[in-house]
mmCIF file of C-alpha atoms and ligand atoms in Angstrom:
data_model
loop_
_atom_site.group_PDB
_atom_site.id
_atom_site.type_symbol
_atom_site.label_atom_id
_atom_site.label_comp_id
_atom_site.label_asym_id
_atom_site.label_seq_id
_atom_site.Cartn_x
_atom_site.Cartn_y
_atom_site.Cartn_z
ATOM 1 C CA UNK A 1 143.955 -132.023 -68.190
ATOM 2 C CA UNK A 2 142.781 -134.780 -70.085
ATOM 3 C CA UNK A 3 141.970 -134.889 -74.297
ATOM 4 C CA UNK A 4 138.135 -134.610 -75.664
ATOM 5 C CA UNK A 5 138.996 -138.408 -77.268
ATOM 6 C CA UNK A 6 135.347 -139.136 -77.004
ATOM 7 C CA UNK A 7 134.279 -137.016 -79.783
ATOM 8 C CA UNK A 8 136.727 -134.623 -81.477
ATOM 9 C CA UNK A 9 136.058 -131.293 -82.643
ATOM 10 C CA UNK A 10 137.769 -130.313 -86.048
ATOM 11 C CA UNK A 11 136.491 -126.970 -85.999
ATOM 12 C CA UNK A 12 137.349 -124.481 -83.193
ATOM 13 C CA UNK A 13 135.275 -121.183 -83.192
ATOM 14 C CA UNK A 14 136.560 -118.188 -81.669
ATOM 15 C CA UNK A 15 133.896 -115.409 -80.490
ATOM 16 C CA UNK A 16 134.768 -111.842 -80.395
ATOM 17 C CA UNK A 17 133.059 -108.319 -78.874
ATOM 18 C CA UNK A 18 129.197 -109.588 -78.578
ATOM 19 C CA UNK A 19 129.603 -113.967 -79.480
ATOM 20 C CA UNK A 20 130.023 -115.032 -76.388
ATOM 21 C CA UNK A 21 128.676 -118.596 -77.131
ATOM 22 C CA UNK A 22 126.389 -120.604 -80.005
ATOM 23 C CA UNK A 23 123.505 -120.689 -78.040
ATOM 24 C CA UNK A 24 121.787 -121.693 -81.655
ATOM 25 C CA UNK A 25 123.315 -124.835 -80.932
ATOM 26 C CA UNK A 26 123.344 -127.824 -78.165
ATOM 27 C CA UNK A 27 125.784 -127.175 -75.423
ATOM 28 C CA UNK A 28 127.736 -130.498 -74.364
ATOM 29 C CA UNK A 29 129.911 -129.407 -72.033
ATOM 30 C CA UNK A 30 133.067 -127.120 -70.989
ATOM 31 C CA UNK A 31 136.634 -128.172 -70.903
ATOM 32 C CA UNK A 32 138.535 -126.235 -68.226
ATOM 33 C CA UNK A 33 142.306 -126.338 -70.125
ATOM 34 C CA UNK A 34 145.617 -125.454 -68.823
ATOM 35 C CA UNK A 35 148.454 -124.973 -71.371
ATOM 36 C CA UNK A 36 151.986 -124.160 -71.352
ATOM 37 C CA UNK A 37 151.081 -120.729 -72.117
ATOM 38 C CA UNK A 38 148.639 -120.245 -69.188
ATOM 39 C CA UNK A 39 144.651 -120.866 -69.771
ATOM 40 C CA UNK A 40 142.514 -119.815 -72.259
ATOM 41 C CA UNK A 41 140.230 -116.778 -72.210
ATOM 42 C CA UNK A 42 137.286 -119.052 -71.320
ATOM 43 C CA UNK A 43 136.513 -122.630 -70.783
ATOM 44 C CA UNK A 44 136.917 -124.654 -74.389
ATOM 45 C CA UNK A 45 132.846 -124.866 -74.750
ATOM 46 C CA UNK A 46 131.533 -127.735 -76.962
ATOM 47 C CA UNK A 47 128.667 -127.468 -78.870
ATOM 48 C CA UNK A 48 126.831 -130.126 -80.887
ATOM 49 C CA UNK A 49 125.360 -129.093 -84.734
ATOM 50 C CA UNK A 50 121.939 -130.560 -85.151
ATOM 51 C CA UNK A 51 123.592 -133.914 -86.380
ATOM 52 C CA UNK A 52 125.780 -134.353 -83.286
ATOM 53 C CA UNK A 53 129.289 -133.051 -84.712
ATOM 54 C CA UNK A 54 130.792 -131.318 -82.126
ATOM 55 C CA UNK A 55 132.317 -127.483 -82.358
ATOM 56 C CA UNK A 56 134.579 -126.299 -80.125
ATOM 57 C CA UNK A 57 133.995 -122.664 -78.719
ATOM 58 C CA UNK A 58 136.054 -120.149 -76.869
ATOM 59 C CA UNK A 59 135.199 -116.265 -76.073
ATOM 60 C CA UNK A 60 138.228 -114.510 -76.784
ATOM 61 C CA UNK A 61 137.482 -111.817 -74.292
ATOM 62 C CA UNK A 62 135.823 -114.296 -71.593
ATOM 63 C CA UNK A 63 132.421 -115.275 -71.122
ATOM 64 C CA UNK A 64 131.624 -111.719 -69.232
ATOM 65 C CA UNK A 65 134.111 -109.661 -71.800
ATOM 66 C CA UNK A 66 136.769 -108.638 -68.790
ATOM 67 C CA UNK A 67 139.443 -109.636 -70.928
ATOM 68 C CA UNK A 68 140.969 -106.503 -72.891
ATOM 69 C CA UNK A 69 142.083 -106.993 -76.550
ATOM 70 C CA UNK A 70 146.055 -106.227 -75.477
ATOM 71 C CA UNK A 71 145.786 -109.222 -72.899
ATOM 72 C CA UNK A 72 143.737 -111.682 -74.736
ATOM 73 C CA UNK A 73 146.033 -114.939 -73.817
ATOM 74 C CA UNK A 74 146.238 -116.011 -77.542
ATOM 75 C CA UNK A 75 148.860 -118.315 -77.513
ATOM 76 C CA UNK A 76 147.083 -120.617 -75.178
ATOM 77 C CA UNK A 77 143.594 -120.109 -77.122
ATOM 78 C CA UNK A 78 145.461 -121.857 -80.325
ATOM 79 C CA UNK A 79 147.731 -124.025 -78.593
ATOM 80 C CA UNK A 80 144.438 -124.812 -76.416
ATOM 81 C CA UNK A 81 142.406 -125.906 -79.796
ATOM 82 C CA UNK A 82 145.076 -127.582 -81.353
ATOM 83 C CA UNK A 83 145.534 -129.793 -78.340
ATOM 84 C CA UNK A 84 142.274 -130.750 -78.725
ATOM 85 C CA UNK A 85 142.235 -132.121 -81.743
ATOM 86 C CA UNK A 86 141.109 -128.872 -84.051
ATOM 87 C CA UNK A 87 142.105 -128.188 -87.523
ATOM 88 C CA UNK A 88 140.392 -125.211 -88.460
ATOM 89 C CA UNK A 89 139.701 -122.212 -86.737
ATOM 90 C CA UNK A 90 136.820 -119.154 -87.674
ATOM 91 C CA UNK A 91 137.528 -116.355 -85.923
ATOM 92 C CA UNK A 92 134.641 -114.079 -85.923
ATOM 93 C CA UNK A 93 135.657 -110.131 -85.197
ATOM 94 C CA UNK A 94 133.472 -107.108 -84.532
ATOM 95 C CA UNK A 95 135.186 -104.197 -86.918
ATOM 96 C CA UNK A 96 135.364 -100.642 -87.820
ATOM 97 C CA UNK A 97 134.414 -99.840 -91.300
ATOM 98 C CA UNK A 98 137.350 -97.850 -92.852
ATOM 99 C CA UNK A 99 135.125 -97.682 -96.430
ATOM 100 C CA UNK A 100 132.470 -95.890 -97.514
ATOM 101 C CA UNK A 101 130.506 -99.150 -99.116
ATOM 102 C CA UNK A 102 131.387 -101.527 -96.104
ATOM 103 C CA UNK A 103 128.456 -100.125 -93.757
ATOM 104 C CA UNK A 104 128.042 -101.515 -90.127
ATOM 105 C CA UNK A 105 125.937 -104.619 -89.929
ATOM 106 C CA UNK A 106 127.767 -105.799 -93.146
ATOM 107 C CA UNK A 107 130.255 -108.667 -93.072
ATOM 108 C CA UNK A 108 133.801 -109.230 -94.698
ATOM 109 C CA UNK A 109 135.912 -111.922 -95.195
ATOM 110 C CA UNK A 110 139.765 -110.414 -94.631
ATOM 111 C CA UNK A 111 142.401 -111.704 -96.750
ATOM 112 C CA UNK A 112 145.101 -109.665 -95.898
ATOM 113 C CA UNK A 113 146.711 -107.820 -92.413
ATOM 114 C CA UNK A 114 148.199 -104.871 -91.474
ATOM 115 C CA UNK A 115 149.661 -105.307 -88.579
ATOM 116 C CA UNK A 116 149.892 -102.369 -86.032
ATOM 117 C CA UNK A 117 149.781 -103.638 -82.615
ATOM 118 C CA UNK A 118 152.648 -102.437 -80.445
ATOM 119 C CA UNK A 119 155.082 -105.471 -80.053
ATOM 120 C CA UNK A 120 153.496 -106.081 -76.521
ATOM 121 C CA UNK A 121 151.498 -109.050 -77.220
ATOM 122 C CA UNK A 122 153.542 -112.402 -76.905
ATOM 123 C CA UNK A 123 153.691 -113.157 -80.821
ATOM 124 C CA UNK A 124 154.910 -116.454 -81.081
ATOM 125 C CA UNK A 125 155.140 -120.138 -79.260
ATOM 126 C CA UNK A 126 158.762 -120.118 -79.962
ATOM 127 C CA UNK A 127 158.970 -116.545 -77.789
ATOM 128 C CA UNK A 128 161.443 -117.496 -74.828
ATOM 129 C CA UNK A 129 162.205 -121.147 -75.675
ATOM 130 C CA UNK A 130 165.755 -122.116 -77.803
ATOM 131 C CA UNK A 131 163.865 -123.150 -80.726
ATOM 132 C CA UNK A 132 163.861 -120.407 -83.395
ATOM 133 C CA UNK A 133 161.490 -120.279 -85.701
ATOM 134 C CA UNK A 134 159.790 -117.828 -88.932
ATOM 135 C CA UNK A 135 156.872 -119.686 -89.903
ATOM 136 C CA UNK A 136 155.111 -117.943 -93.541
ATOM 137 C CA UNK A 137 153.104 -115.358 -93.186
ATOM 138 C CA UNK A 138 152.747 -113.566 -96.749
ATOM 139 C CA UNK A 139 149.021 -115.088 -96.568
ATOM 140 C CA UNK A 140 148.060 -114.185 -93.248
ATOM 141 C CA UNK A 141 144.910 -116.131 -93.371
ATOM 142 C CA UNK A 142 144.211 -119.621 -94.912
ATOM 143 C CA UNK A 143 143.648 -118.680 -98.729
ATOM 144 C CA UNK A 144 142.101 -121.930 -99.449
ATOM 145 C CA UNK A 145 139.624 -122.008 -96.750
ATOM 146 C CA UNK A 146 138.784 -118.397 -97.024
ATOM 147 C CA UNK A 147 137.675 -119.014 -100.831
ATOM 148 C CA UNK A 148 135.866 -122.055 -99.718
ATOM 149 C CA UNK A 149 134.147 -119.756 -97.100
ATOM 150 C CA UNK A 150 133.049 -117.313 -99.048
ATOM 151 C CA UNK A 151 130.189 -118.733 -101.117
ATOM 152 C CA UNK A 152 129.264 -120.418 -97.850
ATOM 153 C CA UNK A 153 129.044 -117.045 -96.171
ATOM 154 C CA UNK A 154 126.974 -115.449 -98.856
ATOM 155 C CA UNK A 155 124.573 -118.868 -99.087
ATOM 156 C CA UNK A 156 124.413 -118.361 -94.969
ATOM 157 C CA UNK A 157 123.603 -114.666 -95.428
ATOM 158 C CA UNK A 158 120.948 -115.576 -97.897
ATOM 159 C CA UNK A 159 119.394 -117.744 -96.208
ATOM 160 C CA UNK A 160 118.969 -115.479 -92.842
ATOM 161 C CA UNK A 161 116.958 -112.942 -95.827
ATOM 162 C CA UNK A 162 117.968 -109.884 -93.728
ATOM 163 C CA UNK A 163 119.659 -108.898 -97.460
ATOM 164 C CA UNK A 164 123.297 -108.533 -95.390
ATOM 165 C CA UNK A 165 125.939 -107.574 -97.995
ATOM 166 C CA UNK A 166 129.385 -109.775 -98.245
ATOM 167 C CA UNK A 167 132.913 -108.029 -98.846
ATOM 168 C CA UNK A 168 135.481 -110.284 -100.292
ATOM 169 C CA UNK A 169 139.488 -109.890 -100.373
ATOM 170 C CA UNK A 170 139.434 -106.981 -97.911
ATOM 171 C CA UNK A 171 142.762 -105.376 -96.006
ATOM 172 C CA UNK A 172 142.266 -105.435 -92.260
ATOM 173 C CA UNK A 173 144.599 -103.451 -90.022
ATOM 174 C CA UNK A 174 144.866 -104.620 -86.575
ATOM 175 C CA UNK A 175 145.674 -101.776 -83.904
ATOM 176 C CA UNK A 176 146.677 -102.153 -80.206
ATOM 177 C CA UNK A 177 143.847 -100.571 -78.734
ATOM 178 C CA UNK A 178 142.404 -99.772 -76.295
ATOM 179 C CA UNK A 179 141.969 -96.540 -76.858
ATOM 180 C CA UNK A 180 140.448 -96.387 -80.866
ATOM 181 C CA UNK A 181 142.233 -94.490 -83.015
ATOM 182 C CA UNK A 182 143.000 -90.947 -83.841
ATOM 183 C CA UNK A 183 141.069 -89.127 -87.158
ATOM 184 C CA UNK A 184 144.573 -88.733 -88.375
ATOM 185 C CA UNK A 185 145.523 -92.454 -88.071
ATOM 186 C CA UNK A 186 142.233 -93.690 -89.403
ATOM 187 C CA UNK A 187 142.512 -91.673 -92.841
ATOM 188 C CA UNK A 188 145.955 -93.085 -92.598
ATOM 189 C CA UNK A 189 144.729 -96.507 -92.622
ATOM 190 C CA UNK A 190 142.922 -95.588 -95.693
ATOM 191 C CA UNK A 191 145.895 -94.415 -97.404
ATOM 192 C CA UNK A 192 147.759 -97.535 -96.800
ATOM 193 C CA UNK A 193 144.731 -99.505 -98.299
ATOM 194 C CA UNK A 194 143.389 -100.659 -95.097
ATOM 195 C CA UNK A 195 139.236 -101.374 -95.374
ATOM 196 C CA UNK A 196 138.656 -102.993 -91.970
ATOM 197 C CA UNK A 197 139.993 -102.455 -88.829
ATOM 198 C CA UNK A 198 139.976 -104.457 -85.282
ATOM 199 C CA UNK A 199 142.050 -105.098 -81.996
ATOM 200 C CA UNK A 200 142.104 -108.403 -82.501
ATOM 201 C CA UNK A 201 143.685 -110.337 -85.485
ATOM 202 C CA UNK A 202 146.923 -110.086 -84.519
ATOM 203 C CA UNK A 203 148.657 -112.246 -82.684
ATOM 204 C CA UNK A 204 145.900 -114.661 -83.094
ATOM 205 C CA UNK A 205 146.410 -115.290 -86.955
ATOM 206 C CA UNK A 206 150.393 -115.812 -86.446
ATOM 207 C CA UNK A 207 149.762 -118.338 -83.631
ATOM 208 C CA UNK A 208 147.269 -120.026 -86.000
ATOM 209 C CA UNK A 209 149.797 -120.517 -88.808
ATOM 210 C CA UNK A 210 152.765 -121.542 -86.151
ATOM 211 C CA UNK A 211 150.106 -124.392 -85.002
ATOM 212 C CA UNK A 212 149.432 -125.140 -88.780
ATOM 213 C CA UNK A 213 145.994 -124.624 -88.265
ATOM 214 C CA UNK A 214 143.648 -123.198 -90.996
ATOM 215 C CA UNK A 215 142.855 -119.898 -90.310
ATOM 216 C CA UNK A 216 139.434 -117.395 -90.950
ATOM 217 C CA UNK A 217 138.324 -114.228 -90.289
ATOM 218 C CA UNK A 218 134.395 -113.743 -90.525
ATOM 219 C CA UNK A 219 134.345 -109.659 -89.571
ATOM 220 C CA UNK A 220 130.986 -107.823 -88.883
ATOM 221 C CA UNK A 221 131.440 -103.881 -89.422
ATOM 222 C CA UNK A 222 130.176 -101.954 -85.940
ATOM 223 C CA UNK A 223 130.801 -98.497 -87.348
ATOM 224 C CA UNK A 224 132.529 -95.863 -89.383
ATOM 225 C CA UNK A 225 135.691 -96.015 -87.189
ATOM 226 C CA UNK A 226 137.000 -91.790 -87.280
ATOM 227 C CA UNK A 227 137.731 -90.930 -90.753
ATOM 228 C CA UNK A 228 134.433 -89.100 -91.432
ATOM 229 C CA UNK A 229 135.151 -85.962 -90.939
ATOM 230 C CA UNK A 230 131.594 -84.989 -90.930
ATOM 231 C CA UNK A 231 130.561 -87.779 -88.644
ATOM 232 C CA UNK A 232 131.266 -88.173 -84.480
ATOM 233 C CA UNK A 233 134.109 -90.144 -84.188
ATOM 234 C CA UNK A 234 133.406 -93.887 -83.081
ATOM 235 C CA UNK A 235 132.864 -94.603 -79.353
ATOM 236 C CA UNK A 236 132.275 -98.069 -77.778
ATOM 237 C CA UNK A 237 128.375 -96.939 -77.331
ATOM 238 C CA UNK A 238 128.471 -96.946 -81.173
ATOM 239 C CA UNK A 239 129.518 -100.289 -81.378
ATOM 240 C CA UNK A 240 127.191 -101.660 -78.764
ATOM 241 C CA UNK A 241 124.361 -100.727 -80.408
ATOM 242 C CA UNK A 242 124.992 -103.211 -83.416
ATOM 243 C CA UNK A 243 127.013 -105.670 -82.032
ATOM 244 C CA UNK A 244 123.644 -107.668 -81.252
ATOM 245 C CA UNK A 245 122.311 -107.848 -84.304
ATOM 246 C CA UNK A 246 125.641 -108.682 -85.883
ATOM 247 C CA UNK A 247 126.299 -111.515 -83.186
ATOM 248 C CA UNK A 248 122.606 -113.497 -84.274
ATOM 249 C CA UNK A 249 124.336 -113.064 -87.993
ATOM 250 C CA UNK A 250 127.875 -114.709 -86.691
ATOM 251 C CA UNK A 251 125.526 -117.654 -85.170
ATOM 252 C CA UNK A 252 123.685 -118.199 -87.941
ATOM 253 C CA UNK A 253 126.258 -118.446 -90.513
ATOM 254 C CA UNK A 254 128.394 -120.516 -87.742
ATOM 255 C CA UNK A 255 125.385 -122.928 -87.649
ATOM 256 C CA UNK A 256 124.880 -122.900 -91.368
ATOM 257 C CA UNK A 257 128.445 -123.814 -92.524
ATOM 258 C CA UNK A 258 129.875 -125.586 -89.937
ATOM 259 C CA UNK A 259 128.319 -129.077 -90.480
ATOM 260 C CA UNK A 260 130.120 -129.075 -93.685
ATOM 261 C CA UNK A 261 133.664 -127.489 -92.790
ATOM 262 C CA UNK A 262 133.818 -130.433 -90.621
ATOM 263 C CA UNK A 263 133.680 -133.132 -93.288
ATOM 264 C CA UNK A 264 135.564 -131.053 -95.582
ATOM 265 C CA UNK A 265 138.219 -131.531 -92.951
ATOM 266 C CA UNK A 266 137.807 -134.934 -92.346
ATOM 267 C CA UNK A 267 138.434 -135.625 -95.289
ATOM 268 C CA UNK A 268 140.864 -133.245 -95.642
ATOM 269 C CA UNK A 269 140.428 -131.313 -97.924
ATOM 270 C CA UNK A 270 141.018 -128.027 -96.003
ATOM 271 C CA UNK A 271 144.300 -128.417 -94.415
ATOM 272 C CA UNK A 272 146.759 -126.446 -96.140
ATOM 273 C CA UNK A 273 149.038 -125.104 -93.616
ATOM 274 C CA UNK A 274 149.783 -128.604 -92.609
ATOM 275 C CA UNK A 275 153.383 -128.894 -92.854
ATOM 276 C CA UNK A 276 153.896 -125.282 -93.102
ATOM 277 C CA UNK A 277 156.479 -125.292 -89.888
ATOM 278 C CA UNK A 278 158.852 -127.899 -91.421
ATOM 279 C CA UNK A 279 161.001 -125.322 -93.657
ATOM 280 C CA UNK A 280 160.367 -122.513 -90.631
ATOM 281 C CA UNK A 281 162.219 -124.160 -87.723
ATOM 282 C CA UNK A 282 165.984 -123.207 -87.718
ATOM 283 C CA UNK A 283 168.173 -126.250 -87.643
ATOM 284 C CA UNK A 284 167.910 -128.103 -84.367
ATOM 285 C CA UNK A 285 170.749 -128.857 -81.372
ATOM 286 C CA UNK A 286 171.454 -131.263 -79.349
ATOM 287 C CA UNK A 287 172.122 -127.891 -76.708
ATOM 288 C CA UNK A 288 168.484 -127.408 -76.521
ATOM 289 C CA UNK A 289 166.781 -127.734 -72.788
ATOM 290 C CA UNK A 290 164.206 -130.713 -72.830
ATOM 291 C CA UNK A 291 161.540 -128.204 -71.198
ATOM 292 C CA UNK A 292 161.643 -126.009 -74.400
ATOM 293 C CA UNK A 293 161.021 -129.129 -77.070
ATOM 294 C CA UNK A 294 158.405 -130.454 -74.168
ATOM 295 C CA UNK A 295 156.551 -127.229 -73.976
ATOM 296 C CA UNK A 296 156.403 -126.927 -78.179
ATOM 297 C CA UNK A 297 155.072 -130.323 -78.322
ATOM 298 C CA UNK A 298 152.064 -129.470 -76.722
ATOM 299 C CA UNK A 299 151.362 -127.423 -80.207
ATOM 300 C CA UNK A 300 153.478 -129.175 -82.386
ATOM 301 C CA UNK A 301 153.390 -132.564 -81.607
ATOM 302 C CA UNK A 302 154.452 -133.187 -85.153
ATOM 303 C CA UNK A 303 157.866 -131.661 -85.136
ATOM 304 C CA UNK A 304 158.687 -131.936 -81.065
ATOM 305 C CA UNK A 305 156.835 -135.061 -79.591
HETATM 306 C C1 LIG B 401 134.095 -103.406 -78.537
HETATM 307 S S1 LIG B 401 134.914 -102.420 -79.707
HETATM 308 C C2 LIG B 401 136.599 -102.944 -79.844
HETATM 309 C C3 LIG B 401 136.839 -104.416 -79.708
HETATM 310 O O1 LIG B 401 135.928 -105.106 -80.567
HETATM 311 C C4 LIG B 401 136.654 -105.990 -81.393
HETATM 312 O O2 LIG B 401 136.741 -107.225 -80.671
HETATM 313 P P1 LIG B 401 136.736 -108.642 -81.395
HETATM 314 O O3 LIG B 401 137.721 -108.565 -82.519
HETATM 315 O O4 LIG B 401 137.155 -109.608 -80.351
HETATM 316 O O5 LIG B 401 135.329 -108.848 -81.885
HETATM 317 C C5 LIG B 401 137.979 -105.290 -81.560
HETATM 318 O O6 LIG B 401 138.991 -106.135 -82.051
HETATM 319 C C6 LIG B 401 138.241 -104.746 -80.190
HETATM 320 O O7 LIG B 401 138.842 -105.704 -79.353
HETATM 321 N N1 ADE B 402 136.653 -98.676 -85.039
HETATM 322 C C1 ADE B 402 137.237 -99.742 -84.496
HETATM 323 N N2 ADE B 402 138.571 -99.744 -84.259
HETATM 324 C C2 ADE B 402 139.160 -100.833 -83.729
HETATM 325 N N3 ADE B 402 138.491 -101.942 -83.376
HETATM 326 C C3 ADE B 402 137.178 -101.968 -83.588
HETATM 327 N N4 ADE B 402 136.260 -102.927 -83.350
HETATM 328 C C4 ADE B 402 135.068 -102.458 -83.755
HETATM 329 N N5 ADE B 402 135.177 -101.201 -84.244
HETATM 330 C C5 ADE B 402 136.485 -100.882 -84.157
#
């Protein structure tokens, strides 16, 4: 295993159902990783912008989508991207519309989670090591960057003139999956103020904020999900048929704001969760095994190295 020293990438991009790579872009080359939490879904792909920054790339559900959203190896996606230098991560998400006005092949910038996965997903880097550890999590994503994405988004969305509408400050419930949900559960959902919903969020956006990484959601809607009562509840068919279009969107508004979000982390202007683990870590001891600080340095060098 060996660091991508030569040119670091500050952003990290993480593809969902249908972005399987940035073929808008230059491919450089693939970094087969190994972590302390296993491998990543894919090989770390780099991509060069037109001006030679690089991005870093990884398919959440593999390059061929065999990976289901339960097993997605999360933990060593993150600590995979952090390792390698990234500070800010965009996770773009294929979603189920749980509103009326957010219609599939429209795209929403999540600000807050529900979370309603079923506790089988490891959660957390400090799961099974000594160290305990509650990082934040009242602002599930990176408030800062998310505002700074959003006119970004919209400018990106402009420019591809296919008139694709933008939903700001939207609830997203994550749900273990596979199966999608039940009528009842979706108008449920609703109740509880949920607008979005997805398989994949969660852990992804805790792991983010334990690596102090900045943190984004870019969701496409797919579909109605099963609350209209008058419509077929959603199947996966449903969601293939849009998930192309809505993957040429993700590219092109990856390729339009990503040249920037990496100088607006070099000169850091972006990095608020920095820091963010230093009150979370429970006092330390002198009774904890080397192998557990050893393994959290590979994330958090800052605290464990
Ligand atoms: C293919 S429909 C359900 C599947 O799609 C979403 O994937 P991703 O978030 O990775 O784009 C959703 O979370 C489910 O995993
Ligand atoms: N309706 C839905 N439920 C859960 N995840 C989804 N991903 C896309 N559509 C979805």
């Amino acid at each position: 295993m060996t660091k991508d020293t030569h040119q670091r990438s500050l952003v990290g991009v993480i593809g969902g159902s249908g972005l399987y790579h940035l073929d808008n872009l230059t491919f450089v080359k693939k970094l087969e990783l190994d972590t302390p939490w296993g491998r990543p879904s894919s090989a770390i792909t780099i991509f060069a912008l037109p001006s030679g920054t690089n991005v870093a790339f990884i398919a959440r559900h593999g390059p061929h989508h065999m990976i289901p959203p339960s097993s997605v190896p999360s933990r060593a996606n993150i600590a995979a991207l952090k390792y390698l230098g990234v500070r800010a991560i965009i996770a773009f998400s294929a979603v189920g519309s749980l509103r009326e006005e957010i219609a599939p092949g429209h795209v929403a910038l999540p600000t807050q989670l529900i979370d309603r996965t079923k506790g089988i997903r490891p959660a957390s880097f400090f799961e099974g090591t000594s160290v305990v550890a509650h990082a934040q999590f009242g602002d599930p994503v990176s408030v800062k960057f998310v505002k700074w994405l959003e006119e970004r988004v919209q400018k990106a969305l402009d420019d591809e003139g296919r008139g694709t509408v933008l939903h700001k400050d939207k609830t997203l419930v994550c749900m273990e999956g596979p199966q999608f949900s039940t009528r009842a559960e979706s108008n449920m959902y609703r109740a509880w103020g949920g607008d979005l919903i997805n398989m994949s969020a969660l852990p992804e956006a805790k792991l983010a904020r334990e690596a102090e990484l900045s943190y984004a959601i870019i969701a496409t809607a797919t579909d109605y999900d099963s609350w209209r009562m008058e419509s077929d509840a959603v199947t996966a068919h449903d969601v293939l048929q849009v998930l192309k279009q809505n993957a040429e969107t993700s590219k092109h508004v990856a390729a339009y704001v990503l040249e920037e979000l990496h100088h607006a982390l070099e000169e850091n202007l972006l990095n608020e969760e920095v820091g963010g683990m230093r009150n979370s870590i429970m006092p330390r001891s002198d009774a904890q095994p080397e192998e557990d600080i050893h393994k959290l340095a590979f994330v958090l060098p800052e605290y464990f190295g």
